[in-house]
Coordinates of C-alpha atoms and ligand atoms in Angstrom, one line a residue:
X1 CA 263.8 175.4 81.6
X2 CA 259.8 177.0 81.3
X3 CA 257.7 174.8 83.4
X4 CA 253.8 175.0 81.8
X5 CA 252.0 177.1 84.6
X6 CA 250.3 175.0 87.0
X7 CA 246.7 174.1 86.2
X8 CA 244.3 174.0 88.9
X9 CA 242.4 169.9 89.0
X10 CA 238.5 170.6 89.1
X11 CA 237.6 169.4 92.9
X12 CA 236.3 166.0 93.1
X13 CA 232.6 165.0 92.1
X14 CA 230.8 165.7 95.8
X15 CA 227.1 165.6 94.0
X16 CA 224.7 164.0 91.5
X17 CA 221.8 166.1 90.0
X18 CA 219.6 163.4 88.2
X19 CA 217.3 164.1 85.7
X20 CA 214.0 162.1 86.2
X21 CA 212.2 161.7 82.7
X22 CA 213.9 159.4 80.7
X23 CA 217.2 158.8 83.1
X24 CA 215.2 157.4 86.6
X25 CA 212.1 156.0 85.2
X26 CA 210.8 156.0 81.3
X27 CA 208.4 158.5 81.8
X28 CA 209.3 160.6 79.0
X29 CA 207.8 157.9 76.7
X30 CA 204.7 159.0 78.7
X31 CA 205.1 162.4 77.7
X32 CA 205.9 161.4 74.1
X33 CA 202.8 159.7 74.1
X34 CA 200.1 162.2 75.7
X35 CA 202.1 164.8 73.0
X36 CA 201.3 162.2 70.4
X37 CA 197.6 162.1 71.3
X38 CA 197.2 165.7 71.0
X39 CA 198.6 166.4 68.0
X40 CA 196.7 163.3 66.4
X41 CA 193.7 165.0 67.8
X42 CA 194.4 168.4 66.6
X43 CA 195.3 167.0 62.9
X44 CA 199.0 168.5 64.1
X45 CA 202.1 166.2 62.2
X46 CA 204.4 164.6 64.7
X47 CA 206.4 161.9 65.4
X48 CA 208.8 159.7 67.8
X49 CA 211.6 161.2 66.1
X50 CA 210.4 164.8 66.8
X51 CA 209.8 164.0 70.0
X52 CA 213.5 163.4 70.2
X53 CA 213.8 167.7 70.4
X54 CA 211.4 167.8 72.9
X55 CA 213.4 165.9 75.7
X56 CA 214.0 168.0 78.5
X57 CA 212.2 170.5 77.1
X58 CA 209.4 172.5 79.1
X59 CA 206.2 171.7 78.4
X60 CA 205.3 175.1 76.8
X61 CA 208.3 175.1 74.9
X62 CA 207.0 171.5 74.0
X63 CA 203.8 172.3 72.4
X64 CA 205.5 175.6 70.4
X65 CA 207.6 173.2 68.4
X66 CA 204.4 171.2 67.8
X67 CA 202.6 174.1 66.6
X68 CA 205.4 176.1 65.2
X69 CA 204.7 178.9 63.2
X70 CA 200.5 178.1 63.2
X71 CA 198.1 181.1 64.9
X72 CA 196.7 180.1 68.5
X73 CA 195.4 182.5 70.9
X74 CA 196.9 182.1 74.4
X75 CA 193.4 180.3 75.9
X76 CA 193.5 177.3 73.1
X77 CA 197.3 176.8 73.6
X78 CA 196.2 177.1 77.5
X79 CA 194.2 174.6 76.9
X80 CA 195.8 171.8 74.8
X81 CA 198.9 172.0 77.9
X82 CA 196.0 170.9 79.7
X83 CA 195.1 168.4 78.2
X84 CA 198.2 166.8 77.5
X85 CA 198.9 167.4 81.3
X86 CA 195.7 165.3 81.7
X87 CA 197.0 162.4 79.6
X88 CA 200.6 162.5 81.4
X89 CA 198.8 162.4 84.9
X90 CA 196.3 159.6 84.0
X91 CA 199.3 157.7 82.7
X92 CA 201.3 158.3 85.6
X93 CA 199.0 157.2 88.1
X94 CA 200.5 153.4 88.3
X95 CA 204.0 153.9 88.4
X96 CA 205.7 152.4 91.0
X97 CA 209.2 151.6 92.4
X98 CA 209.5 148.4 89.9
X99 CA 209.3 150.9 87.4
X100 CA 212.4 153.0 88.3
X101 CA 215.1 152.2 85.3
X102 CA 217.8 149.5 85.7
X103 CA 220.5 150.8 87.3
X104 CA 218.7 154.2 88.9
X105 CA 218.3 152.7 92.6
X106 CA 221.5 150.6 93.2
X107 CA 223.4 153.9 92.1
X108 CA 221.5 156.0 94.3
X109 CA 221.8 154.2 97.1
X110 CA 225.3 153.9 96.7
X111 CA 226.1 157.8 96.7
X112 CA 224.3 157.7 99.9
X113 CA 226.1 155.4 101.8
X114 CA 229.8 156.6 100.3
X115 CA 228.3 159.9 101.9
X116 CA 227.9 161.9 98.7
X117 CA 224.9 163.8 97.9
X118 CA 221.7 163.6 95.2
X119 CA 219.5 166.1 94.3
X120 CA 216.7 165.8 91.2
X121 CA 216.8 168.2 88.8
X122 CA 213.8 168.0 86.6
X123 CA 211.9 170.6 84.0
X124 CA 208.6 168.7 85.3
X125 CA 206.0 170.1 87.2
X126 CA 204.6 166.5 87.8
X127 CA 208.6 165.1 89.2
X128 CA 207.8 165.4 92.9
X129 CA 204.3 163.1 92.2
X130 CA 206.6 160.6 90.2
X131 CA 209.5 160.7 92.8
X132 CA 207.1 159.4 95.2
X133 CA 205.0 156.9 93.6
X134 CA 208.5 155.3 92.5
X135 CA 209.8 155.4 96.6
X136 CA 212.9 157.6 95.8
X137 CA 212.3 160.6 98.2
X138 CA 214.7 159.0 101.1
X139 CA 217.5 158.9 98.8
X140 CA 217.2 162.6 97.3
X141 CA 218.8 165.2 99.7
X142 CA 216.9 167.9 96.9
X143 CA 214.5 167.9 94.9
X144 CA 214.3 170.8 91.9
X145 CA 211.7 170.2 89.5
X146 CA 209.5 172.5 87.3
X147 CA 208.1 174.9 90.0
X148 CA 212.0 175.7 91.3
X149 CA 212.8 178.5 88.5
X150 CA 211.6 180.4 85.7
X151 CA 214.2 179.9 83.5
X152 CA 214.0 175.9 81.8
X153 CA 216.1 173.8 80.5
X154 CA 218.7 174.6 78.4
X155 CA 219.2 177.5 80.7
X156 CA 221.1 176.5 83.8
X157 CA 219.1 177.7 86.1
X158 CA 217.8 174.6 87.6
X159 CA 220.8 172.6 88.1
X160 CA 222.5 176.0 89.7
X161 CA 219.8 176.1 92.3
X162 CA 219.8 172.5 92.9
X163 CA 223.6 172.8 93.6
X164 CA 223.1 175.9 95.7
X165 CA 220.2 173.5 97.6
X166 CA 223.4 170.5 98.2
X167 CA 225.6 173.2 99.1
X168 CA 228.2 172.2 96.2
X169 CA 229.7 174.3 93.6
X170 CA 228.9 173.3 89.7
X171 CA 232.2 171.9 89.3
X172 CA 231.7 169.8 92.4
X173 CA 228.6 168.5 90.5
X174 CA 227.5 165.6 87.9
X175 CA 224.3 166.2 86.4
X176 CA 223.1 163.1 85.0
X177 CA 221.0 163.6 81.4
X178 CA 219.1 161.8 78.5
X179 CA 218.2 165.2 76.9
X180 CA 220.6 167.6 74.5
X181 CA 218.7 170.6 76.3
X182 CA 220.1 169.0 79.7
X183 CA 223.2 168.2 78.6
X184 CA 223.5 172.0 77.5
X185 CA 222.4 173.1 80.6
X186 CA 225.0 171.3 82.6
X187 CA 227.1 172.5 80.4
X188 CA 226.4 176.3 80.3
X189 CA 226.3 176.3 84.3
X190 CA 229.9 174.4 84.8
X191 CA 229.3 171.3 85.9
X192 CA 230.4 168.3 84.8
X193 CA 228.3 166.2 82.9
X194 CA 227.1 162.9 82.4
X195 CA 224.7 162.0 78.9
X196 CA 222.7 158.4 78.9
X197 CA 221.8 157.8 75.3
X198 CA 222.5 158.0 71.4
X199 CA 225.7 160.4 70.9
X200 CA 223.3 161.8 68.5
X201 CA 221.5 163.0 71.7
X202 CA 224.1 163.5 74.4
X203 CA 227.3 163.9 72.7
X204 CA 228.3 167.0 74.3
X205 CA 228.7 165.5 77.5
X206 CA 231.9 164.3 79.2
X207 CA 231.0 161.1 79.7
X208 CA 228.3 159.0 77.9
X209 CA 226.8 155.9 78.6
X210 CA 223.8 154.2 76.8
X211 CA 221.2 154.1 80.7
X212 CA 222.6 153.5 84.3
X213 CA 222.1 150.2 84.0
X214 CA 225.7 148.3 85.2
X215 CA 226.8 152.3 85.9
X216 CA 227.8 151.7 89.7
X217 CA 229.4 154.7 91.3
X218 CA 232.8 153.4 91.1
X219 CA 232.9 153.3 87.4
X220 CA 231.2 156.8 87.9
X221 CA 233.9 158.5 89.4
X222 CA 236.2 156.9 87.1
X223 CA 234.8 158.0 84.0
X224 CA 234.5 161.7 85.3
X225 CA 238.3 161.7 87.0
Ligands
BG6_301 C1 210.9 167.1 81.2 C2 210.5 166.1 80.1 O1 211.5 166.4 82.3 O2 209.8 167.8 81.8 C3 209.7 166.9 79.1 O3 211.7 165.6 79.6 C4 208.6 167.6 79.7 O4 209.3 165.9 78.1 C5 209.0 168.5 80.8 O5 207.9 168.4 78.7 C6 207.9 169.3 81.5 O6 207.1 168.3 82.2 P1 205.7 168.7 82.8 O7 205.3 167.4 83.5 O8 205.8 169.8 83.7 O9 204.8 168.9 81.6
MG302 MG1 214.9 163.6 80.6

């Protein structure tokens, strides 16, 4: 009798790369809201639910699909970034650790102590600011955010080098997403993949659950065996 020929297991879930924007803290209503501002400002038509395909997304890659196809010399889009920068940064400045998500710190606490790493892999150039104001630097071994790579989101470029950081291979990886661009991303680099949010958003991914609240690490690793 043919036996099928052996298939190799993918090696057990060592890491967690977390997104920050929308999966540890809301913050990406912050960004949805200084992009709001903006383009009220500059007479430019958008909405929450455009802002749905700018999750994840960098910010210059952001303000093209708010301008699309309209003529700006380099200087003005240099300077409505700014701006919007501005209006993320001014809303920012009060976050703090009561504003992480439900869910976010017991779970990161617990891959600690079970001995397993966590890195952050955000397209922001603000996440390291954020990271601190919410008191989550002790339980990231890495931090990747907008100034590790060129490449952003949904390249993989990000979540390869914050696995090269842990030390783990893709496969031995979760990322941990809210946006289609990061879910893509985890995707293209091999890792396995974890999307909080409307299928709509995150179906792609292995496993989906609607935020991290009542997501303990048990259930975790069950959902990805
Ligand atoms: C991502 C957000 O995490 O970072 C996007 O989901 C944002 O909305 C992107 O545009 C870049 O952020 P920043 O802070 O560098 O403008
Ligand atoms: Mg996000």
């Amino acid at each position: 009798m043919n036996r099928p020929p052996p298939t190799e297991p993918p090696p057990a879930v060592r890491g967690f790369i977390f997104d920050l924007d929308g999966v540890l803290t809301d913050t990406a209503e912050f960004h949805y809201r200084a992009w709001q501002r903006l383009a009220d400002e500059e007479g430019l038509p958008f909405s929450r639910a455009v802002n749905e395909h700018l999750r994840g997304v960098s910010r210059r890659e952001s303000l093209m699909l708010i301008v699309q196809d309209r003529a700006y010399a380099e200087d003005q889009l240099q300077a409505m970034m700014a701006r919007k920068n501005q209006y993320y940064l001014d809303a920012i400045q009060d976050i703090r650790p009561a504003d992480l998500l439900p869910g976010a710190r017991p779970l990161l606490e617990e891959i600690k102590a079970a001995g397993l790493k966590a890195a952050l892999g955000s397209a922001s150039k603000n996440a390291a600011e954020v990271i601190d104001r919410l008191g989550l630097r002790p339980l990231l071994d890495v931090i990747a955010d907008g100034h590790s790579v060129a490449q952003p989101k949904p390249a993989p470029d990000l979540f390869l080098y914050a696995a090269e950081q842990l030390g783990l291979l893709p496969a031995a990886c979760a990322v941990v997403e809210d946006a289609a661009a990061g879910v893509t991303a985890a995707i293209a680099g091999g890792f396995r993949s974890v999307g909080l949010g409307p299928p709509e958003r995150v179906g792609d991914a292995e496993v989906i659950f609607p935020s991290l609240a009542g997501v303990t690490l048990t259930k975790l690793l069950a959902a990805l065996a």
